């Protein structure tokens, strides 16, 4: 089994809108297209099909579906991702994009770098991310977009500037996103003002070019919790990738964007948001596990056995890690239970999920989810390994499919 980078975010980088902003756990447009075209409804009733992605991340499913002219509804719990998806899935007017380009190019050429009293986001250890000089440059561009255009919103074309700014923040930082966690280079780089403004325009221009291709399907995006799926809607096909039970927090990767763009103001707020997310680990999202109470009495025995093994294998953190795994599947069980109220007869569901390992005990996500789906009366349940996630350990990604009658 290979690592198949063509099924990961890497495949999306040079694909128009799909390359606007990287999210390391995103899946590839190629995978979504393969799932869509293997669905029996695709050939017969293609245009009538309603797709749901209840854990949409960067809207990979939604934008692919809309490129095919299909309607798609997305949910995510993270307000930054919801904002990003709304802009990524928006149709723009060529003429207004051209006016935007002209004005930004001329403004940026005459912009003077601020050298004192500039605003900085309230990020802890910000000096690990950027040198003082680069921070002044970033803050100058931040101030330009805020004062000349406005704060991030869901409607205006200028939101493309904010996406380019988010990319600029990450490309000038000392953070290394080459693997799934974030690490830092030993030293921050000093970027000259001219090189920062050139970089900003070099990110923005191709983005604006790709925004000119219109999407023919409709994408509806809700900020909401997929355990509840609180908005009305009936769907034929679900294509999604929830978090995995592997202690990877989305806040860890998204927090520089979220602080700079005003979606986060403190570490406490980050913890609260991660506690609402399935599989979250940031701040209070881990400490609260010690008092958390399981909601469902029907969780698979295999899961309970794995949790017992994790709990007894490490005296310091075993109990917390066992609660983490149990909560992950408890939340997923609630999600699958409520999902049934939103599925049309014979709907198909397609979940990309990964296994994990704690103190040498493997969490067999594929088998546990299959068992939960059986318990909830789904049929035609299957799972296949689609890629290896790691060269050393036996960590895999699975495509778990089922239907509901
Ligand atoms: C693996 S990512 C999805 C990546 C996506 N397939 C893409 O290509 O960008 C999982 C997403 O689930 C979201 N999430 C976690 N808990 C959630 C919840 N309870 N309700 C809705 N979304 C949630 C996270 O914010 C994250 O964006």
Coordinates of C-alpha atoms and ligand atoms in Angstrom, one line a residue:
X1 CA 0.0 0.0 0.0
X2 CA 1.4 3.4 -1.0
X3 CA 1.2 6.8 0.6
X4 CA -0.7 8.2 -2.4
X5 CA 0.0 12.0 -2.2
X6 CA -2.5 12.3 -5.1
X7 CA -5.2 11.6 -2.5
X8 CA -4.0 14.4 -0.2
X9 CA -4.0 18.3 -0.1
X10 CA -0.8 18.2 -2.2
X11 CA -2.7 17.3 -5.3
X12 CA -4.9 20.5 -4.9
X13 CA -2.1 23.0 -4.8
X14 CA -2.0 23.9 -8.5
X15 CA -5.7 23.4 -9.1
X16 CA -7.3 26.9 -9.2
X17 CA -9.5 27.6 -6.3
X18 CA -8.5 24.4 -4.6
X19 CA -5.0 25.7 -4.1
X20 CA -6.0 29.0 -2.5
X21 CA -5.2 28.0 1.1
X22 CA -3.7 24.8 2.4
X23 CA -5.2 22.6 5.1
X24 CA -2.9 19.7 5.7
X25 CA -5.7 17.2 6.6
X26 CA -7.7 18.2 3.4
X27 CA -8.3 15.4 0.9
X28 CA -7.8 15.7 -2.8
X29 CA -10.2 16.7 -5.6
X30 CA -9.2 13.5 -7.3
X31 CA -10.5 11.4 -4.5
X32 CA -13.8 13.3 -4.4
X33 CA -14.2 12.9 -8.2
X34 CA -13.5 9.2 -8.0
X35 CA -16.1 8.8 -5.2
X36 CA -18.7 10.9 -7.2
X37 CA -18.2 9.0 -10.4
X38 CA -18.4 5.6 -8.7
X39 CA -21.8 6.5 -7.3
X40 CA -24.6 4.8 -9.3
X41 CA -26.7 8.0 -9.2
X42 CA -24.0 10.0 -10.9
X43 CA -24.6 8.5 -14.4
X44 CA -28.4 8.6 -14.2
X45 CA -29.6 11.6 -12.2
X46 CA -26.4 13.7 -12.1
X47 CA -27.9 17.2 -12.0
X48 CA -30.7 16.4 -9.5
X49 CA -28.4 15.0 -6.9
X50 CA -27.9 16.8 -3.5
X51 CA -24.6 16.3 -1.8
X52 CA -23.8 16.8 1.8
X53 CA -20.4 17.3 3.4
X54 CA -20.9 17.6 7.2
X55 CA -17.2 18.2 8.0
X56 CA -16.3 20.4 5.1
X57 CA -12.9 21.9 6.1
X58 CA -11.8 23.9 3.0
X59 CA -14.9 22.9 0.9
X60 CA -13.1 20.4 -1.4
X61 CA -16.3 18.4 -1.8
X62 CA -18.4 21.5 -2.2
X63 CA -16.3 23.1 -4.9
X64 CA -15.8 19.8 -6.9
X65 CA -19.6 19.2 -6.7
X66 CA -20.3 22.8 -7.9
X67 CA -17.8 22.4 -10.7
X68 CA -20.0 19.4 -11.9
X69 CA -23.1 21.6 -11.6
X70 CA -24.3 19.7 -8.5
X71 CA -25.9 21.3 -5.4
X72 CA -24.0 20.7 -2.2
X73 CA -24.5 21.6 1.5
X74 CA -21.6 22.0 3.8
X75 CA -21.2 22.2 7.5
X76 CA -18.2 23.1 9.6
X77 CA -17.8 24.1 13.3
X78 CA -14.9 26.4 12.7
X79 CA -16.0 30.0 11.8
X80 CA -12.7 30.8 9.9
X81 CA -13.2 27.7 7.6
X82 CA -16.9 28.7 7.1
X83 CA -15.8 32.2 6.0
X84 CA -13.1 30.8 3.8
X85 CA -15.5 28.2 2.2
X86 CA -18.0 31.0 1.5
X87 CA -15.4 33.0 -0.5
X88 CA -13.9 29.9 -2.2
X89 CA -17.4 28.9 -3.4
X90 CA -18.5 32.3 -4.5
X91 CA -19.0 33.5 -8.1
X92 CA -17.3 36.7 -9.0
X93 CA -17.8 39.3 -11.8
X94 CA -14.8 39.7 -14.1
X95 CA -15.1 43.4 -14.3
X96 CA -15.1 44.0 -10.6
X97 CA -12.1 41.6 -10.2
X98 CA -10.2 43.7 -12.8
X99 CA -11.0 46.9 -10.9
X100 CA -9.8 45.2 -7.7
X101 CA -6.5 44.2 -9.3
X102 CA -5.8 47.7 -10.7
X103 CA -6.4 49.4 -7.4
X104 CA -4.5 47.0 -5.3
X105 CA -1.5 47.0 -7.6
X106 CA -1.2 50.8 -7.5
X107 CA -2.0 51.1 -3.8
X108 CA 0.6 48.5 -2.8
X109 CA 3.3 50.2 -4.9
X110 CA 2.8 53.5 -3.0
X111 CA 2.3 51.9 0.5
X112 CA 4.8 52.9 3.1
X113 CA 5.8 50.4 5.7
X114 CA 4.7 51.3 9.3
X115 CA 7.6 51.4 11.7
X116 CA 5.8 52.0 15.0
X117 CA 2.5 51.6 16.8
X118 CA 1.4 48.9 14.5
X119 CA -1.2 46.3 15.5
X120 CA -0.2 42.7 16.1
X121 CA -2.4 39.7 16.7
X122 CA -2.6 38.5 20.4
X123 CA -0.7 35.2 19.5
X124 CA 1.4 33.6 22.2
X125 CA 5.1 33.4 21.3
X126 CA 4.5 35.4 18.1
X127 CA 8.3 35.9 17.8
X128 CA 8.7 32.2 17.0
X129 CA 6.6 32.7 13.9
X130 CA 7.9 36.0 12.4
X131 CA 10.9 38.4 12.9
X132 CA 10.1 41.9 14.2
X133 CA 10.7 43.3 10.7
X134 CA 8.4 40.9 9.0
X135 CA 5.7 41.6 11.6
X136 CA 5.8 45.3 10.8
X137 CA 5.4 44.5 7.1
X138 CA 2.5 42.1 7.7
X139 CA 0.8 44.6 10.0
X140 CA 1.2 47.3 7.3
X141 CA -0.6 45.1 4.8
X142 CA -3.2 44.1 7.4
X143 CA -3.8 47.8 8.1
X144 CA -4.1 48.6 4.4
X145 CA -6.8 45.9 3.8
X146 CA -8.7 46.9 6.9
X147 CA -8.8 50.6 6.3
X148 CA -9.1 50.7 2.5
X149 CA -11.4 47.7 2.0
X150 CA -12.8 46.3 5.3
X151 CA -12.7 43.4 7.7
X152 CA -13.4 39.8 6.4
X153 CA -17.1 39.4 5.5
X154 CA -19.1 36.8 3.5
X155 CA -19.9 39.0 0.4
X156 CA -17.3 41.3 -1.0
X157 CA -14.7 40.5 -3.6
X158 CA -12.0 42.1 -1.4
X159 CA -12.1 39.0 0.8
X160 CA -9.7 37.5 -1.8
X161 CA -7.2 40.0 -0.3
X162 CA -7.7 38.5 3.1
X163 CA -7.1 34.9 1.7
X164 CA -3.9 36.1 0.0
X165 CA -2.9 37.8 3.2
X166 CA -3.4 34.6 5.2
X167 CA -1.2 32.8 2.7
X168 CA 1.4 35.6 3.0
X169 CA 1.4 35.1 6.8
X170 CA 2.2 31.5 6.5
X171 CA 4.7 31.8 3.7
X172 CA 6.8 34.4 5.6
X173 CA 6.7 32.5 8.8
X174 CA 9.2 30.1 10.4
X175 CA 6.6 27.4 10.8
X176 CA 7.2 24.2 8.9
X177 CA 4.0 22.5 7.7
X178 CA 5.8 19.7 5.8
X179 CA 4.3 17.1 8.1
X180 CA 1.0 16.8 9.9
X181 CA 2.1 18.8 13.0
X182 CA 3.7 22.3 13.0
X183 CA 7.3 22.7 13.9
X184 CA 9.5 25.9 13.8
X185 CA 12.8 26.6 12.1
X186 CA 15.5 27.7 14.5
X187 CA 15.4 31.3 13.3
X188 CA 12.8 33.6 11.8
X189 CA 13.7 35.1 8.4
X190 CA 14.0 38.8 7.9
X191 CA 11.9 39.6 4.8
X192 CA 12.6 43.0 3.1
X193 CA 9.4 45.2 2.7
X194 CA 9.7 45.0 -1.1
X195 CA 9.9 41.2 -1.1
X196 CA 6.8 41.0 1.2
X197 CA 4.7 43.2 -1.1
X198 CA 6.0 41.3 -4.2
X199 CA 5.1 38.1 -2.5
X200 CA 1.6 39.4 -1.6
X201 CA 0.9 40.3 -5.2
X202 CA 2.4 37.1 -6.5
X203 CA 0.0 35.1 -4.3
X204 CA -3.0 37.4 -5.1
X205 CA -2.8 37.6 -8.9
X206 CA -3.2 33.9 -9.8
X207 CA -5.9 33.6 -7.1
X208 CA -7.9 36.4 -8.8
X209 CA -7.4 34.7 -12.2
X210 CA -8.8 31.4 -10.9
X211 CA -11.7 33.3 -9.3
X212 CA -12.9 34.2 -12.8
X213 CA -14.0 30.6 -13.5
X214 CA -17.6 30.4 -12.4
X215 CA -19.1 27.4 -10.5
X216 CA -22.3 26.2 -12.0
X217 CA -23.7 24.3 -9.0
X218 CA -24.9 25.9 -5.7
X219 CA -22.9 25.6 -2.5
X220 CA -24.7 26.3 0.8
X221 CA -22.5 26.6 3.8
X222 CA -23.6 26.4 7.4
X223 CA -21.5 27.2 10.5
X224 CA -22.8 24.4 12.7
X225 CA -22.3 21.2 14.6
X226 CA -22.6 17.9 12.5
X227 CA -23.7 16.0 15.6
X228 CA -26.9 18.1 15.4
X229 CA -27.2 18.9 11.7
X230 CA -29.7 21.6 12.7
X231 CA -30.7 22.9 9.2
X232 CA -33.3 21.3 7.0
X233 CA -32.3 19.3 4.0
X234 CA -32.4 15.8 2.5
X235 CA -29.4 14.4 0.7
X236 CA -28.7 11.6 -1.8
X237 CA -24.9 11.4 -1.2
X238 CA -22.6 12.2 1.7
X239 CA -18.9 12.6 0.9
X240 CA -16.8 13.7 3.8
X241 CA -13.8 13.4 5.9
X242 CA -14.3 14.0 9.7
X243 CA -11.4 14.4 12.1
X244 CA -9.6 11.2 13.0
X245 CA -9.1 10.0 16.6
X246 CA -5.4 11.0 16.4
X247 CA -5.1 14.1 18.6
X248 CA -4.5 16.4 15.6
X249 CA -6.1 19.7 16.4
X250 CA -7.3 22.0 13.5
X251 CA -6.6 25.0 15.7
X252 CA -2.9 24.2 15.7
X253 CA -2.6 24.7 11.9
X254 CA -5.3 27.4 11.6
X255 CA -4.5 29.6 14.5
X256 CA -2.1 32.1 12.7
X257 CA -4.9 32.8 10.1
X258 CA -7.5 33.0 12.8
X259 CA -5.6 35.4 15.0
X260 CA -4.5 37.7 12.1
X261 CA -8.0 37.8 10.6
X262 CA -9.9 38.4 13.8
X263 CA -11.5 34.9 14.3
X264 CA -9.6 34.3 17.5
X265 CA -8.6 36.5 20.4
X266 CA -7.2 34.2 23.1
X267 CA -5.9 30.7 23.9
X268 CA -9.0 30.2 26.0
X269 CA -11.3 30.9 23.0
X270 CA -9.2 28.4 20.9
X271 CA -9.8 25.8 23.6
X272 CA -13.5 26.4 23.7
X273 CA -13.8 26.1 19.9
X274 CA -11.7 22.8 19.9
X275 CA -13.9 21.4 22.7
X276 CA -16.9 21.9 20.4
X277 CA -15.1 20.1 17.6
X278 CA -15.0 16.3 17.3
X279 CA -11.5 15.0 18.3
X280 CA -10.3 18.4 19.5
X281 CA -7.3 18.6 21.8
X282 CA -6.4 22.3 22.3
X283 CA -6.3 23.6 26.0
X284 CA -9.5 22.9 27.9
X285 CA -10.5 20.4 25.1
X286 CA -8.1 17.9 26.8
X287 CA -8.5 18.9 30.5
X288 CA -12.3 18.6 30.3
X289 CA -12.0 14.9 29.2
X290 CA -11.4 14.0 32.8
X291 CA -15.0 14.9 33.8
X292 CA -16.7 14.1 30.4
X293 CA -19.6 11.7 30.5
X294 CA -20.4 9.3 27.7
X295 CA -23.8 9.9 26.0
X296 CA -24.5 6.6 24.2
X297 CA -24.9 3.2 25.8
X298 CA -24.6 1.3 22.5
X299 CA -20.9 1.8 21.6
X300 CA -19.2 -1.2 20.1
X301 CA -17.5 -3.7 22.5
X302 CA -14.4 -3.6 20.4
X303 CA -14.1 0.2 21.1
X304 CA -14.6 -0.3 24.9
X305 CA -11.9 -3.1 24.9
X306 CA -9.4 -0.8 23.1
X307 CA -10.1 2.0 25.5
X308 CA -9.6 -0.3 28.5
X309 CA -6.3 -1.4 27.0
X310 CA -5.2 2.3 26.5
X311 CA -6.3 3.2 30.0
X312 CA -4.3 0.5 31.7
X313 CA -1.1 0.9 29.6
X314 CA 0.1 4.3 30.9
X315 CA -0.5 5.5 34.4
X316 CA -0.1 9.2 33.7
X317 CA -2.1 9.9 30.5
X318 CA -3.8 6.6 29.8
X319 CA -7.1 7.5 31.4
X320 CA -7.3 10.8 29.5
X321 CA -6.4 9.2 26.2
X322 CA -8.9 6.5 26.7
X323 CA -11.6 9.1 27.3
X324 CA -10.4 11.0 24.2
X325 CA -10.9 8.0 22.0
X326 CA -14.3 7.1 23.6
X327 CA -15.5 10.7 23.2
X328 CA -14.5 10.7 19.5
X329 CA -16.6 7.7 18.7
X330 CA -19.4 8.7 21.1
X331 CA -19.6 12.0 19.0
X332 CA -19.5 10.1 15.7
X333 CA -22.3 7.8 16.9
X334 CA -24.5 10.9 17.6
X335 CA -23.6 12.3 14.2
X336 CA -24.5 9.1 12.3
X337 CA -27.7 8.7 14.3
X338 CA -28.9 12.3 13.4
X339 CA -27.6 12.0 9.8
X340 CA -30.3 9.3 9.2
X341 CA -33.0 12.1 9.4
X342 CA -31.3 13.9 6.5
X343 CA -30.9 11.0 4.0
X344 CA -33.2 10.3 1.0
X345 CA -34.2 6.6 0.5
X346 CA -31.2 4.7 -0.8
X347 CA -28.8 7.5 0.0
X348 CA -25.1 6.6 0.0
X349 CA -22.6 7.7 2.5
X350 CA -18.8 7.9 1.9
X351 CA -16.5 8.6 4.9
X352 CA -12.7 9.0 4.7
X353 CA -11.3 8.1 8.1
X354 CA -8.0 7.1 9.6
X355 CA -7.0 4.7 12.3
X356 CA -4.6 5.7 15.2
X357 CA -2.4 4.2 17.9
X358 CA -2.0 5.0 21.6
X359 CA 0.8 3.3 23.6
X360 CA 1.0 0.5 21.0
X361 CA -2.8 -0.1 20.9
X362 CA -4.4 0.4 17.5
X363 CA -7.7 2.1 17.3
X364 CA -9.4 0.3 14.4
X365 CA -11.5 3.1 13.2
X366 CA -12.8 1.2 10.1
X367 CA -14.1 -1.7 12.2
X368 CA -15.6 0.4 14.9
X369 CA -17.4 2.7 12.5
X370 CA -18.7 -0.3 10.5
X371 CA -20.1 -1.7 13.7
X372 CA -21.7 1.6 14.7
X373 CA -23.3 1.9 11.2
X374 CA -24.7 -1.7 11.5
X375 CA -26.2 -0.8 14.9
X376 CA -27.8 2.3 13.3
X377 CA -29.4 0.1 10.5
X378 CA -27.3 1.3 7.6
X379 CA -26.8 -1.4 5.0
X380 CA -24.2 -2.4 2.3
X381 CA -21.4 -1.4 4.7
X382 CA -17.9 -1.7 3.4
X383 CA -14.4 -0.3 4.0
X384 CA -11.3 -0.2 1.8
X385 CA -7.8 1.1 2.6
X386 CA -7.1 4.0 0.2
X387 CA -3.6 5.0 1.4
X388 CA -0.9 4.5 4.0
X389 CA -0.5 7.7 6.1
X390 CA 2.9 7.1 7.4
X391 CA 5.9 5.3 6.1
X392 CA 6.8 3.6 9.4
X393 CA 3.6 2.8 11.4
X394 CA 0.6 0.9 10.2
X395 CA -1.5 4.0 9.9
X396 CA -4.0 4.0 7.0
X397 CA -6.8 6.0 5.5
X398 CA -10.1 4.1 4.7
X399 CA -13.0 4.8 2.5
X400 CA -16.0 3.6 4.5
X401 CA -19.2 3.3 2.5
X402 CA -22.8 2.4 3.4
X403 CA -26.4 3.1 2.2
X404 CA -29.5 3.9 4.1
X405 CA -33.0 2.8 3.1
Ligands
LIG1 C1 -10.5 16.4 8.0 S1 -11.2 18.0 8.1 C2 -12.1 18.1 6.6 C3 -11.2 18.4 5.4 C4 -11.9 18.5 4.1 N1 -12.3 17.2 3.6 C5 -11.1 19.3 3.1 O1 -10.8 18.7 2.0 O2 -10.7 20.4 3.4 C6 -12.4 17.8 9.3 C7 -13.2 19.1 9.6 O3 -14.3 18.8 10.5 C8 -14.6 20.0 11.2 N2 -15.3 19.6 12.5 C9 -14.9 19.0 13.6 N3 -15.9 18.8 14.4 C10 -17.0 19.2 13.8 C11 -18.4 19.3 14.2 N4 -18.8 18.8 15.4 N5 -19.3 19.7 13.3 C12 -18.9 20.2 12.1 N6 -17.6 20.2 11.7 C13 -16.7 19.7 12.6 C14 -13.2 20.6 11.5 O4 -13.3 21.9 11.8 C15 -12.5 20.3 10.2 O5 -12.5 21.4 9.3

